[in-house]
Amino acid sequence: MSAIVADGHHLAPAVLYLVRHGESTGNAERRFNAYDTPLTPAGLAQAQRLAERLAAEGPFHALYTSDLTRTMQTAAVIGARLGLQPVPLAALRELDTGDWKGTRYADLEARDPGALQRWIAAGGVERLPGAAGESVCDVRARVTACLEELAARHAGERVIAVSHGWALGILLACVQGLDPHETFRTQQLRLGNTAVSVVEAHPGGPRRCLLLGCTAHLDPAPSRPSAASPP
């Protein structure tokens, strides 16, 4: 682990385990997830496997989570196994799909053919309809600020952050120096349920991706193919 110097002091990087939640009912039902979408039984089983993996790769100093139900439930399983209290952070929430929340993909397609495909093809530049709807830029601003805050707060420590597929894909694009609009357009950073990515982040300095989207802890019993769906 390398260190950088700030104000004459050597600052070791934070090592951040960025994990997606387990399968939710919204994933299974092919819906845009709403705030209170819980985990399915399969999602809870995935979270338990994830917790065992993290226990083997610890120790960890802190556990953060998006404050949405599916991430809070995933973090609760992890926290119970690791003896850590999950700390909710709204900055880790999923991209808010505005008026689309709770809508089945098939129903949106019937109502407005091609709407989702057009939005993704444009790189998520436009905010989704509705007062709360977000764009890729909106999410990039808050998740990168959150990463910087956690790196500064936990220099030299190892922490876990439980978040969502789109939010983490946008963050990981930025960590790797990629254009998040382009990676969103191509969906090249789609993450499976409970996928683990590891980022080394210096406070106020460089960052690098050490592991990307690993779901080895789910083998040999793969999850349902929900990774390709909007989280």
mmCIF file with all atom_site columns, C-alpha atoms in Angstrom:
data_model
loop_
_atom_site.group_PDB
_atom_site.id
_atom_site.type_symbol
_atom_site.label_atom_id
_atom_site.label_alt_id
_atom_site.label_comp_id
_atom_site.label_asym_id
_atom_site.label_entity_id
_atom_site.label_seq_id
_atom_site.pdbx_PDB_ins_code
_atom_site.Cartn_x
_atom_site.Cartn_y
_atom_site.Cartn_z
_atom_site.occupancy
_atom_site.B_iso_or_equiv
_atom_site.pdbx_formal_charge
_atom_site.auth_seq_id
_atom_site.auth_comp_id
_atom_site.auth_asym_id
_atom_site.auth_atom_id
_atom_site.pdbx_PDB_model_num
ATOM 1   C CA . MET A 1 1   ? 0.000   0.000   0.000   1.00 0.00 ? 1   MET A CA 1
ATOM 2   C CA . SER A 1 2   ? 1.497   3.290   -1.091  1.00 0.00 ? 2   SER A CA 1
ATOM 3   C CA . ALA A 1 3   ? 1.178   6.642   0.663   1.00 0.00 ? 3   ALA A CA 1
ATOM 4   C CA . ILE A 1 4   ? 1.192   10.263  -0.399  1.00 0.00 ? 4   ILE A CA 1
ATOM 5   C CA . VAL A 1 5   ? 2.403   13.274  1.524   1.00 0.00 ? 5   VAL A CA 1
ATOM 6   C CA . ALA A 1 6   ? 0.050   16.095  2.545   1.00 0.00 ? 6   ALA A CA 1
ATOM 7   C CA . ASP A 1 7   ? 1.214   18.974  4.772   1.00 0.00 ? 7   ASP A CA 1
ATOM 8   C CA . GLY A 1 8   ? 4.309   17.003  5.628   1.00 0.00 ? 8   GLY A CA 1
ATOM 9   C CA . HIS A 1 9   ? 2.365   13.929  6.730   1.00 0.00 ? 9   HIS A CA 1
ATOM 10  C CA . HIS A 1 10  ? 2.232   10.568  5.007   1.00 0.00 ? 10  HIS A CA 1
ATOM 11  C CA . LEU A 1 11  ? -1.368  9.565   4.332   1.00 0.00 ? 11  LEU A CA 1
ATOM 12  C CA . ALA A 1 12  ? -2.086  5.941   3.541   1.00 0.00 ? 12  ALA A CA 1
ATOM 13  C CA . PRO A 1 13  ? -4.967  5.341   1.141   1.00 0.00 ? 13  PRO A CA 1
ATOM 14  C CA . ALA A 1 14  ? -8.352  4.106   2.209   1.00 0.00 ? 14  ALA A CA 1
ATOM 15  C CA . VAL A 1 15  ? -9.350  0.740   0.763   1.00 0.00 ? 15  VAL A CA 1
ATOM 16  C CA . LEU A 1 16  ? -13.037 0.821   -0.113  1.00 0.00 ? 16  LEU A CA 1
ATOM 17  C CA . TYR A 1 17  ? -15.055 -2.305  -0.806  1.00 0.00 ? 17  TYR A CA 1
ATOM 18  C CA . LEU A 1 18  ? -17.939 -1.121  -2.993  1.00 0.00 ? 18  LEU A CA 1
ATOM 19  C CA . VAL A 1 19  ? -20.707 -3.718  -3.135  1.00 0.00 ? 19  VAL A CA 1
ATOM 20  C CA . ARG A 1 20  ? -24.081 -3.877  -4.835  1.00 0.00 ? 20  ARG A CA 1
ATOM 21  C CA . HIS A 1 21  ? -27.135 -5.030  -2.887  1.00 0.00 ? 21  HIS A CA 1
ATOM 22  C CA . GLY A 1 22  ? -28.648 -8.502  -3.199  1.00 0.00 ? 22  GLY A CA 1
ATOM 23  C CA . GLU A 1 23  ? -31.486 -9.281  -5.563  1.00 0.00 ? 23  GLU A CA 1
ATOM 24  C CA . SER A 1 24  ? -34.561 -7.169  -4.793  1.00 0.00 ? 24  SER A CA 1
ATOM 25  C CA . THR A 1 25  ? -38.195 -7.769  -5.631  1.00 0.00 ? 25  THR A CA 1
ATOM 26  C CA . GLY A 1 26  ? -37.844 -4.949  -8.147  1.00 0.00 ? 26  GLY A CA 1
ATOM 27  C CA . ASN A 1 27  ? -35.014 -6.821  -9.883  1.00 0.00 ? 27  ASN A CA 1
ATOM 28  C CA . ALA A 1 28  ? -36.998 -10.067 -9.931  1.00 0.00 ? 28  ALA A CA 1
ATOM 29  C CA . GLU A 1 29  ? -40.168 -8.367  -11.193 1.00 0.00 ? 29  GLU A CA 1
ATOM 30  C CA . ARG A 1 30  ? -38.294 -6.282  -13.784 1.00 0.00 ? 30  ARG A CA 1
ATOM 31  C CA . ARG A 1 31  ? -39.334 -2.971  -12.264 1.00 0.00 ? 31  ARG A CA 1
ATOM 32  C CA . PHE A 1 32  ? -37.624 0.341   -11.694 1.00 0.00 ? 32  PHE A CA 1
ATOM 33  C CA . ASN A 1 33  ? -36.969 -0.007  -7.987  1.00 0.00 ? 33  ASN A CA 1
ATOM 34  C CA . ALA A 1 34  ? -38.895 2.132   -5.535  1.00 0.00 ? 34  ALA A CA 1
ATOM 35  C CA . TYR A 1 35  ? -37.609 3.306   -2.134  1.00 0.00 ? 35  TYR A CA 1
ATOM 36  C CA . ASP A 1 36  ? -38.997 0.401   -0.120  1.00 0.00 ? 36  ASP A CA 1
ATOM 37  C CA . THR A 1 37  ? -38.140 -2.476  -2.453  1.00 0.00 ? 37  THR A CA 1
ATOM 38  C CA . PRO A 1 38  ? -36.983 -5.355  -0.208  1.00 0.00 ? 38  PRO A CA 1
ATOM 39  C CA . LEU A 1 39  ? -34.655 -8.246  -0.948  1.00 0.00 ? 39  LEU A CA 1
ATOM 40  C CA . THR A 1 40  ? -36.038 -11.514 -2.261  1.00 0.00 ? 40  THR A CA 1
ATOM 41  C CA . PRO A 1 41  ? -35.186 -14.765 -0.446  1.00 0.00 ? 41  PRO A CA 1
ATOM 42  C CA . ALA A 1 42  ? -32.532 -15.280 -3.136  1.00 0.00 ? 42  ALA A CA 1
ATOM 43  C CA . GLY A 1 43  ? -31.209 -11.787 -2.421  1.00 0.00 ? 43  GLY A CA 1
ATOM 44  C CA . LEU A 1 44  ? -30.931 -12.517 1.297   1.00 0.00 ? 44  LEU A CA 1
ATOM 45  C CA . ALA A 1 45  ? -29.030 -15.714 0.498   1.00 0.00 ? 45  ALA A CA 1
ATOM 46  C CA . GLN A 1 46  ? -26.692 -13.713 -1.756  1.00 0.00 ? 46  GLN A CA 1
ATOM 47  C CA . ALA A 1 47  ? -26.122 -11.217 1.059   1.00 0.00 ? 47  ALA A CA 1
ATOM 48  C CA . GLN A 1 48  ? -25.218 -14.043 3.426   1.00 0.00 ? 48  GLN A CA 1
ATOM 49  C CA . ARG A 1 49  ? -22.664 -15.398 0.967   1.00 0.00 ? 49  ARG A CA 1
ATOM 50  C CA . LEU A 1 50  ? -21.287 -11.900 0.527   1.00 0.00 ? 50  LEU A CA 1
ATOM 51  C CA . ALA A 1 51  ? -21.002 -11.484 4.293   1.00 0.00 ? 51  ALA A CA 1
ATOM 52  C CA . GLU A 1 52  ? -19.009 -14.717 4.578   1.00 0.00 ? 52  GLU A CA 1
ATOM 53  C CA . ARG A 1 53  ? -16.669 -13.540 1.842   1.00 0.00 ? 53  ARG A CA 1
ATOM 54  C CA . LEU A 1 54  ? -16.109 -10.197 3.533   1.00 0.00 ? 54  LEU A CA 1
ATOM 55  C CA . ALA A 1 55  ? -15.513 -11.897 6.884   1.00 0.00 ? 55  ALA A CA 1
ATOM 56  C CA . ALA A 1 56  ? -12.720 -13.892 5.233   1.00 0.00 ? 56  ALA A CA 1
ATOM 57  C CA . GLU A 1 57  ? -11.217 -10.762 3.635   1.00 0.00 ? 57  GLU A CA 1
ATOM 58  C CA . GLY A 1 58  ? -11.435 -8.502  6.701   1.00 0.00 ? 58  GLY A CA 1
ATOM 59  C CA . PRO A 1 59  ? -10.943 -6.902  9.080   1.00 0.00 ? 59  PRO A CA 1
ATOM 60  C CA . PHE A 1 60  ? -12.922 -3.785  8.208   1.00 0.00 ? 60  PHE A CA 1
ATOM 61  C CA . HIS A 1 61  ? -13.170 -0.569  10.164  1.00 0.00 ? 61  HIS A CA 1
ATOM 62  C CA . ALA A 1 62  ? -16.588 0.726   9.074   1.00 0.00 ? 62  ALA A CA 1
ATOM 63  C CA . LEU A 1 63  ? -19.699 -0.165  7.086   1.00 0.00 ? 63  LEU A CA 1
ATOM 64  C CA . TYR A 1 64  ? -21.700 2.396   5.106   1.00 0.00 ? 64  TYR A CA 1
ATOM 65  C CA . THR A 1 65  ? -24.856 1.881   3.090   1.00 0.00 ? 65  THR A CA 1
ATOM 66  C CA . SER A 1 66  ? -27.378 3.640   0.924   1.00 0.00 ? 66  SER A CA 1
ATOM 67  C CA . ASP A 1 67  ? -30.476 4.300   3.016   1.00 0.00 ? 67  ASP A CA 1
ATOM 68  C CA . LEU A 1 68  ? -32.812 2.463   0.618   1.00 0.00 ? 68  LEU A CA 1
ATOM 69  C CA . THR A 1 69  ? -34.427 -0.740  1.881   1.00 0.00 ? 69  THR A CA 1
ATOM 70  C CA . ARG A 1 70  ? -32.606 -3.221  -0.348  1.00 0.00 ? 70  ARG A CA 1
ATOM 71  C CA . THR A 1 71  ? -29.183 -1.852  0.581   1.00 0.00 ? 71  THR A CA 1
ATOM 72  C CA . MET A 1 72  ? -30.052 -1.494  4.268   1.00 0.00 ? 72  MET A CA 1
ATOM 73  C CA . GLN A 1 73  ? -31.096 -5.156  4.358   1.00 0.00 ? 73  GLN A CA 1
ATOM 74  C CA . THR A 1 74  ? -27.897 -6.229  2.602   1.00 0.00 ? 74  THR A CA 1
ATOM 75  C CA . ALA A 1 75  ? -25.799 -4.140  4.990   1.00 0.00 ? 75  ALA A CA 1
ATOM 76  C CA . ALA A 1 76  ? -27.643 -5.553  8.015   1.00 0.00 ? 76  ALA A CA 1
ATOM 77  C CA . VAL A 1 77  ? -26.589 -9.079  7.026   1.00 0.00 ? 77  VAL A CA 1
ATOM 78  C CA . ILE A 1 78  ? -22.989 -7.940  6.527   1.00 0.00 ? 78  ILE A CA 1
ATOM 79  C CA . GLY A 1 79  ? -22.956 -5.972  9.769   1.00 0.00 ? 79  GLY A CA 1
ATOM 80  C CA . ALA A 1 80  ? -24.305 -8.890  11.794  1.00 0.00 ? 80  ALA A CA 1
ATOM 81  C CA . ARG A 1 81  ? -21.524 -11.141 10.468  1.00 0.00 ? 81  ARG A CA 1
ATOM 82  C CA . LEU A 1 82  ? -18.716 -8.593  10.896  1.00 0.00 ? 82  LEU A CA 1
ATOM 83  C CA . GLY A 1 83  ? -19.867 -6.944  14.108  1.00 0.00 ? 83  GLY A CA 1
ATOM 84  C CA . LEU A 1 84  ? -20.252 -3.541  12.427  1.00 0.00 ? 84  LEU A CA 1
ATOM 85  C CA . GLN A 1 85  ? -23.147 -1.095  12.665  1.00 0.00 ? 85  GLN A CA 1
ATOM 86  C CA . PRO A 1 86  ? -24.256 0.069   9.194   1.00 0.00 ? 86  PRO A CA 1
ATOM 87  C CA . VAL A 1 87  ? -24.149 3.851   8.756   1.00 0.00 ? 87  VAL A CA 1
ATOM 88  C CA . PRO A 1 88  ? -26.761 5.088   6.229   1.00 0.00 ? 88  PRO A CA 1
ATOM 89  C CA . LEU A 1 89  ? -25.676 7.668   3.646   1.00 0.00 ? 89  LEU A CA 1
ATOM 90  C CA . ALA A 1 90  ? -28.168 9.186   1.217   1.00 0.00 ? 90  ALA A CA 1
ATOM 91  C CA . ALA A 1 91  ? -25.255 9.977   -1.131  1.00 0.00 ? 91  ALA A CA 1
ATOM 92  C CA . LEU A 1 92  ? -24.982 6.246   -1.897  1.00 0.00 ? 92  LEU A CA 1
ATOM 93  C CA . ARG A 1 93  ? -28.549 6.009   -3.227  1.00 0.00 ? 93  ARG A CA 1
ATOM 94  C CA . GLU A 1 94  ? -29.374 4.739   -6.685  1.00 0.00 ? 94  GLU A CA 1
ATOM 95  C CA . LEU A 1 95  ? -30.014 7.108   -9.565  1.00 0.00 ? 95  LEU A CA 1
ATOM 96  C CA . ASP A 1 96  ? -33.542 8.349   -8.907  1.00 0.00 ? 96  ASP A CA 1
ATOM 97  C CA . THR A 1 97  ? -35.778 7.248   -11.767 1.00 0.00 ? 97  THR A CA 1
ATOM 98  C CA . GLY A 1 98  ? -38.419 9.857   -10.954 1.00 0.00 ? 98  GLY A CA 1
ATOM 99  C CA . ASP A 1 99  ? -41.830 9.098   -12.410 1.00 0.00 ? 99  ASP A CA 1
ATOM 100 C CA . TRP A 1 100 ? -40.603 5.691   -13.576 1.00 0.00 ? 100 TRP A CA 1
ATOM 101 C CA . LYS A 1 101 ? -40.166 4.352   -10.015 1.00 0.00 ? 101 LYS A CA 1
ATOM 102 C CA . GLY A 1 102 ? -42.141 1.165   -9.448  1.00 0.00 ? 102 GLY A CA 1
ATOM 103 C CA . THR A 1 103 ? -42.990 0.800   -13.147 1.00 0.00 ? 103 THR A CA 1
ATOM 104 C CA . ARG A 1 104 ? -42.419 -2.517  -14.879 1.00 0.00 ? 104 ARG A CA 1
ATOM 105 C CA . TYR A 1 105 ? -40.059 -2.207  -17.836 1.00 0.00 ? 105 TYR A CA 1
ATOM 106 C CA . ALA A 1 106 ? -42.656 -3.840  -20.070 1.00 0.00 ? 106 ALA A CA 1
ATOM 107 C CA . ASP A 1 107 ? -45.294 -1.326  -18.965 1.00 0.00 ? 107 ASP A CA 1
ATOM 108 C CA . LEU A 1 108 ? -42.997 1.618   -19.700 1.00 0.00 ? 108 LEU A CA 1
ATOM 109 C CA . GLU A 1 109 ? -42.264 0.150   -23.124 1.00 0.00 ? 109 GLU A CA 1
ATOM 110 C CA . ALA A 1 110 ? -45.979 -0.214  -23.844 1.00 0.00 ? 110 ALA A CA 1
ATOM 111 C CA . ARG A 1 111 ? -46.690 3.345   -22.708 1.00 0.00 ? 111 ARG A CA 1
ATOM 112 C CA . ASP A 1 112 ? -43.673 5.032   -24.288 1.00 0.00 ? 112 ASP A CA 1
ATOM 113 C CA . PRO A 1 113 ? -41.946 2.688   -26.757 1.00 0.00 ? 113 PRO A CA 1
ATOM 114 C CA . GLY A 1 114 ? -38.158 2.980   -26.721 1.00 0.00 ? 114 GLY A CA 1
ATOM 115 C CA . ALA A 1 115 ? -38.033 5.555   -23.889 1.00 0.00 ? 115 ALA A CA 1
ATOM 116 C CA . LEU A 1 116 ? -35.548 3.645   -21.737 1.00 0.00 ? 116 LEU A CA 1
ATOM 117 C CA . GLN A 1 117 ? -33.381 2.675   -24.700 1.00 0.00 ? 117 GLN A CA 1
ATOM 118 C CA . ARG A 1 118 ? -33.257 6.274   -25.948 1.00 0.00 ? 118 ARG A CA 1
ATOM 119 C CA . TRP A 1 119 ? -32.287 7.583   -22.538 1.00 0.00 ? 119 TRP A CA 1
ATOM 120 C CA . ILE A 1 120 ? -29.505 5.025   -22.105 1.00 0.00 ? 120 ILE A CA 1
ATOM 121 C CA . ALA A 1 121 ? -28.302 5.518   -25.703 1.00 0.00 ? 121 ALA A CA 1
ATOM 122 C CA . ALA A 1 122 ? -27.898 9.231   -24.944 1.00 0.00 ? 122 ALA A CA 1
ATOM 123 C CA . GLY A 1 123 ? -25.697 8.387   -21.962 1.00 0.00 ? 123 GLY A CA 1
ATOM 124 C CA . GLY A 1 124 ? -28.236 9.369   -19.320 1.00 0.00 ? 124 GLY A CA 1
ATOM 125 C CA . VAL A 1 125 ? -27.531 13.046  -19.974 1.00 0.00 ? 125 VAL A CA 1
ATOM 126 C CA . GLU A 1 126 ? -31.110 14.180  -19.395 1.00 0.00 ? 126 GLU A CA 1
ATOM 127 C CA . ARG A 1 127 ? -32.790 14.035  -16.015 1.00 0.00 ? 127 ARG A CA 1
ATOM 128 C CA . LEU A 1 128 ? -35.569 11.480  -15.891 1.00 0.00 ? 128 LEU A CA 1
ATOM 129 C CA . PRO A 1 129 ? -39.120 12.872  -15.702 1.00 0.00 ? 129 PRO A CA 1
ATOM 130 C CA . GLY A 1 130 ? -40.513 13.893  -12.333 1.00 0.00 ? 130 GLY A CA 1
ATOM 131 C CA . ALA A 1 131 ? -39.404 16.315  -9.640  1.00 0.00 ? 131 ALA A CA 1
ATOM 132 C CA . ALA A 1 132 ? -36.943 13.807  -8.153  1.00 0.00 ? 132 ALA A CA 1
ATOM 133 C CA . GLY A 1 133 ? -35.623 12.393  -11.441 1.00 0.00 ? 133 GLY A CA 1
ATOM 134 C CA . GLU A 1 134 ? -31.836 12.385  -11.812 1.00 0.00 ? 134 GLU A CA 1
ATOM 135 C CA . SER A 1 135 ? -29.236 12.252  -14.584 1.00 0.00 ? 135 SER A CA 1
ATOM 136 C CA . VAL A 1 136 ? -25.855 10.557  -14.715 1.00 0.00 ? 136 VAL A CA 1
ATOM 137 C CA . CYS A 1 137 ? -24.254 13.932  -13.900 1.00 0.00 ? 137 CYS A CA 1
ATOM 138 C CA . ASP A 1 138 ? -26.355 14.282  -10.764 1.00 0.00 ? 138 ASP A CA 1
ATOM 139 C CA . VAL A 1 139 ? -25.287 10.871  -9.518  1.00 0.00 ? 139 VAL A CA 1
ATOM 140 C CA . ARG A 1 140 ? -21.639 11.409  -10.473 1.00 0.00 ? 140 ARG A CA 1
ATOM 141 C CA . ALA A 1 141 ? -21.489 14.566  -8.357  1.00 0.00 ? 141 ALA A CA 1
ATOM 142 C CA . ARG A 1 142 ? -22.785 12.952  -5.198  1.00 0.00 ? 142 ARG A CA 1
ATOM 143 C CA . VAL A 1 143 ? -21.047 9.571   -5.395  1.00 0.00 ? 143 VAL A CA 1
ATOM 144 C CA . THR A 1 144 ? -17.624 11.045  -6.181  1.00 0.00 ? 144 THR A CA 1
ATOM 145 C CA . ALA A 1 145 ? -18.036 13.528  -3.315  1.00 0.00 ? 145 ALA A CA 1
ATOM 146 C CA . CYS A 1 146 ? -18.980 10.616  -1.066  1.00 0.00 ? 146 CYS A CA 1
ATOM 147 C CA . LEU A 1 147 ? -15.900 8.653   -2.145  1.00 0.00 ? 147 LEU A CA 1
ATOM 148 C CA . GLU A 1 148 ? -13.680 11.622  -1.358  1.00 0.00 ? 148 GLU A CA 1
ATOM 149 C CA . GLU A 1 149 ? -15.293 12.067  2.056   1.00 0.00 ? 149 GLU A CA 1
ATOM 150 C CA . LEU A 1 150 ? -14.838 8.402   2.951   1.00 0.00 ? 150 LEU A CA 1
ATOM 151 C CA . ALA A 1 151 ? -11.224 8.411   1.728   1.00 0.00 ? 151 ALA A CA 1
ATOM 152 C CA . ALA A 1 152 ? -10.450 11.397  3.957   1.00 0.00 ? 152 ALA A CA 1
ATOM 153 C CA . ARG A 1 153 ? -12.303 9.984   6.952   1.00 0.00 ? 153 ARG A CA 1
ATOM 154 C CA . HIS A 1 154 ? -10.736 6.533   6.686   1.00 0.00 ? 154 HIS A CA 1
ATOM 155 C CA . ALA A 1 155 ? -7.153  7.099   5.500   1.00 0.00 ? 155 ALA A CA 1
ATOM 156 C CA . GLY A 1 156 ? -5.226  3.884   6.053   1.00 0.00 ? 156 GLY A CA 1
ATOM 157 C CA . GLU A 1 157 ? -8.397  1.917   6.848   1.00 0.00 ? 157 GLU A CA 1
ATOM 158 C CA . ARG A 1 158 ? -10.616 -0.615  5.083   1.00 0.00 ? 158 ARG A CA 1
ATOM 159 C CA . VAL A 1 159 ? -14.305 0.156   4.755   1.00 0.00 ? 159 VAL A CA 1
ATOM 160 C CA . ILE A 1 160 ? -17.369 -1.288  3.044   1.00 0.00 ? 160 ILE A CA 1
ATOM 161 C CA . ALA A 1 161 ? -19.991 0.737   1.177   1.00 0.00 ? 161 ALA A CA 1
ATOM 162 C CA . VAL A 1 162 ? -23.220 -0.921  -0.003  1.00 0.00 ? 162 VAL A CA 1
ATOM 163 C CA . SER A 1 163 ? -24.842 0.818   -2.952  1.00 0.00 ? 163 SER A CA 1
ATOM 164 C CA . HIS A 1 164 ? -26.553 0.178   -6.296  1.00 0.00 ? 164 HIS A CA 1
ATOM 165 C CA . GLY A 1 165 ? -25.759 -0.951  -9.820  1.00 0.00 ? 165 GLY A CA 1
ATOM 166 C CA . TRP A 1 166 ? -26.067 2.311   -11.703 1.00 0.00 ? 166 TRP A CA 1
ATOM 167 C CA . ALA A 1 167 ? -24.596 4.454   -8.912  1.00 0.00 ? 167 ALA A CA 1
ATOM 168 C CA . LEU A 1 168 ? -21.579 2.181   -8.525  1.00 0.00 ? 168 LEU A CA 1
ATOM 169 C CA . GLY A 1 169 ? -21.102 1.851   -12.286 1.00 0.00 ? 169 GLY A CA 1
ATOM 170 C CA . ILE A 1 170 ? -20.930 5.639   -12.575 1.00 0.00 ? 170 ILE A CA 1
ATOM 171 C CA . LEU A 1 171 ? -18.502 5.885   -9.650  1.00 0.00 ? 171 LEU A CA 1
ATOM 172 C CA . LEU A 1 172 ? -16.246 3.117   -10.963 1.00 0.00 ? 172 LEU A CA 1
ATOM 173 C CA . ALA A 1 173 ? -16.105 4.773   -14.381 1.00 0.00 ? 173 ALA A CA 1
ATOM 174 C CA . CYS A 1 174 ? -14.831 7.949   -12.719 1.00 0.00 ? 174 CYS A CA 1
ATOM 175 C CA . VAL A 1 175 ? -12.278 6.022   -10.637 1.00 0.00 ? 175 VAL A CA 1
ATOM 176 C CA . GLN A 1 176 ? -10.872 4.496   -13.838 1.00 0.00 ? 176 GLN A CA 1
ATOM 177 C CA . GLY A 1 177 ? -10.773 7.814   -15.684 1.00 0.00 ? 177 GLY A CA 1
ATOM 178 C CA . LEU A 1 178 ? -13.567 6.810   -18.055 1.00 0.00 ? 178 LEU A CA 1
ATOM 179 C CA . ASP A 1 179 ? -16.449 8.961   -19.272 1.00 0.00 ? 179 ASP A CA 1
ATOM 180 C CA . PRO A 1 180 ? -19.447 7.858   -17.175 1.00 0.00 ? 180 PRO A CA 1
ATOM 181 C CA . HIS A 1 181 ? -21.866 8.942   -19.902 1.00 0.00 ? 181 HIS A CA 1
ATOM 182 C CA . GLU A 1 182 ? -20.116 6.639   -22.380 1.00 0.00 ? 182 GLU A CA 1
ATOM 183 C CA . THR A 1 183 ? -19.926 3.678   -20.001 1.00 0.00 ? 183 THR A CA 1
ATOM 184 C CA . PHE A 1 184 ? -23.589 4.237   -19.153 1.00 0.00 ? 184 PHE A CA 1
ATOM 185 C CA . ARG A 1 185 ? -24.465 4.304   -22.857 1.00 0.00 ? 185 ARG A CA 1
ATOM 186 C CA . THR A 1 186 ? -22.655 1.027   -23.504 1.00 0.00 ? 186 THR A CA 1
ATOM 187 C CA . GLN A 1 187 ? -23.597 -0.468  -20.113 1.00 0.00 ? 187 GLN A CA 1
ATOM 188 C CA . GLN A 1 188 ? -20.070 -1.868  -19.934 1.00 0.00 ? 188 GLN A CA 1
ATOM 189 C CA . LEU A 1 189 ? -19.941 -1.530  -16.142 1.00 0.00 ? 189 LEU A CA 1
ATOM 190 C CA . ARG A 1 190 ? -23.066 -3.506  -15.294 1.00 0.00 ? 190 ARG A CA 1
ATOM 191 C CA . LEU A 1 191 ? -22.672 -5.145  -11.906 1.00 0.00 ? 191 LEU A CA 1
ATOM 192 C CA . GLY A 1 192 ? -24.370 -8.319  -10.699 1.00 0.00 ? 192 GLY A CA 1
ATOM 193 C CA . ASN A 1 193 ? -26.183 -8.503  -7.392  1.00 0.00 ? 193 ASN A CA 1
ATOM 194 C CA . THR A 1 194 ? -23.680 -8.436  -4.475  1.00 0.00 ? 194 THR A CA 1
ATOM 195 C CA . ALA A 1 195 ? -20.800 -7.794  -6.911  1.00 0.00 ? 195 ALA A CA 1
ATOM 196 C CA . VAL A 1 196 ? -17.655 -6.633  -5.102  1.00 0.00 ? 196 VAL A CA 1
ATOM 197 C CA . SER A 1 197 ? -15.374 -3.901  -6.436  1.00 0.00 ? 197 SER A CA 1
ATOM 198 C CA . VAL A 1 198 ? -12.343 -2.638  -4.514  1.00 0.00 ? 198 VAL A CA 1
ATOM 199 C CA . VAL A 1 199 ? -10.953 0.873   -4.826  1.00 0.00 ? 199 VAL A CA 1
ATOM 200 C CA . GLU A 1 200 ? -7.804  2.341   -3.286  1.00 0.00 ? 200 GLU A CA 1
ATOM 201 C CA . ALA A 1 201 ? -8.342  6.061   -2.704  1.00 0.00 ? 201 ALA A CA 1
ATOM 202 C CA . HIS A 1 202 ? -5.883  8.605   -1.323  1.00 0.00 ? 202 HIS A CA 1
ATOM 203 C CA . PRO A 1 203 ? -7.406  11.543  0.557   1.00 0.00 ? 203 PRO A CA 1
ATOM 204 C CA . GLY A 1 204 ? -7.494  14.345  -1.998  1.00 0.00 ? 204 GLY A CA 1
ATOM 205 C CA . GLY A 1 205 ? -5.293  12.351  -4.331  1.00 0.00 ? 205 GLY A CA 1
ATOM 206 C CA . PRO A 1 206 ? -5.169  9.492   -6.818  1.00 0.00 ? 206 PRO A CA 1
ATOM 207 C CA . ARG A 1 207 ? -7.378  6.449   -6.783  1.00 0.00 ? 207 ARG A CA 1
ATOM 208 C CA . ARG A 1 208 ? -7.302  3.126   -8.569  1.00 0.00 ? 208 ARG A CA 1
ATOM 209 C CA . CYS A 1 209 ? -9.547  0.135   -9.031  1.00 0.00 ? 209 CYS A CA 1
ATOM 210 C CA . LEU A 1 210 ? -8.095  -3.081  -7.593  1.00 0.00 ? 210 LEU A CA 1
ATOM 211 C CA . LEU A 1 211 ? -11.071 -5.366  -8.296  1.00 0.00 ? 211 LEU A CA 1
ATOM 212 C CA . LEU A 1 212 ? -14.112 -4.900  -10.506 1.00 0.00 ? 212 LEU A CA 1
ATOM 213 C CA . GLY A 1 213 ? -17.515 -6.550  -10.181 1.00 0.00 ? 213 GLY A CA 1
ATOM 214 C CA . CYS A 1 214 ? -16.469 -9.870  -8.650  1.00 0.00 ? 214 CYS A CA 1
ATOM 215 C CA . THR A 1 215 ? -19.250 -12.322 -7.726  1.00 0.00 ? 215 THR A CA 1
ATOM 216 C CA . ALA A 1 216 ? -17.059 -15.364 -7.056  1.00 0.00 ? 216 ALA A CA 1
ATOM 217 C CA . HIS A 1 217 ? -18.730 -15.763 -3.648  1.00 0.00 ? 217 HIS A CA 1
ATOM 218 C CA . LEU A 1 218 ? -21.954 -16.781 -5.422  1.00 0.00 ? 218 LEU A CA 1
ATOM 219 C CA . ASP A 1 219 ? -20.339 -19.771 -7.153  1.00 0.00 ? 219 ASP A CA 1
ATOM 220 C CA . PRO A 1 220 ? -21.332 -22.512 -7.754  1.00 0.00 ? 220 PRO A CA 1
ATOM 221 C CA . ALA A 1 221 ? -24.932 -21.342 -7.296  1.00 0.00 ? 221 ALA A CA 1
ATOM 222 C CA . PRO A 1 222 ? -25.392 -18.364 -9.634  1.00 0.00 ? 222 PRO A CA 1
ATOM 223 C CA . SER A 1 223 ? -28.036 -15.749 -8.952  1.00 0.00 ? 223 SER A CA 1
ATOM 224 C CA . ARG A 1 224 ? -30.877 -14.970 -11.314 1.00 0.00 ? 224 ARG A CA 1
ATOM 225 C CA . PRO A 1 225 ? -29.744 -12.934 -14.331 1.00 0.00 ? 225 PRO A CA 1
ATOM 226 C CA . SER A 1 226 ? -30.680 -9.558  -12.824 1.00 0.00 ? 226 SER A CA 1
ATOM 227 C CA . ALA A 1 227 ? -27.354 -7.860  -13.527 1.00 0.00 ? 227 ALA A CA 1
ATOM 228 C CA . ALA A 1 228 ? -28.507 -6.577  -16.899 1.00 0.00 ? 228 ALA A CA 1
ATOM 229 C CA . SER A 1 229 ? -31.496 -4.798  -15.416 1.00 0.00 ? 229 SER A CA 1
ATOM 230 C CA . PRO A 1 230 ? -31.566 -1.251  -14.110 1.00 0.00 ? 230 PRO A CA 1
ATOM 231 C CA . PRO A 1 231 ? -31.088 -1.527  -10.357 1.00 0.00 ? 231 PRO A CA 1
#
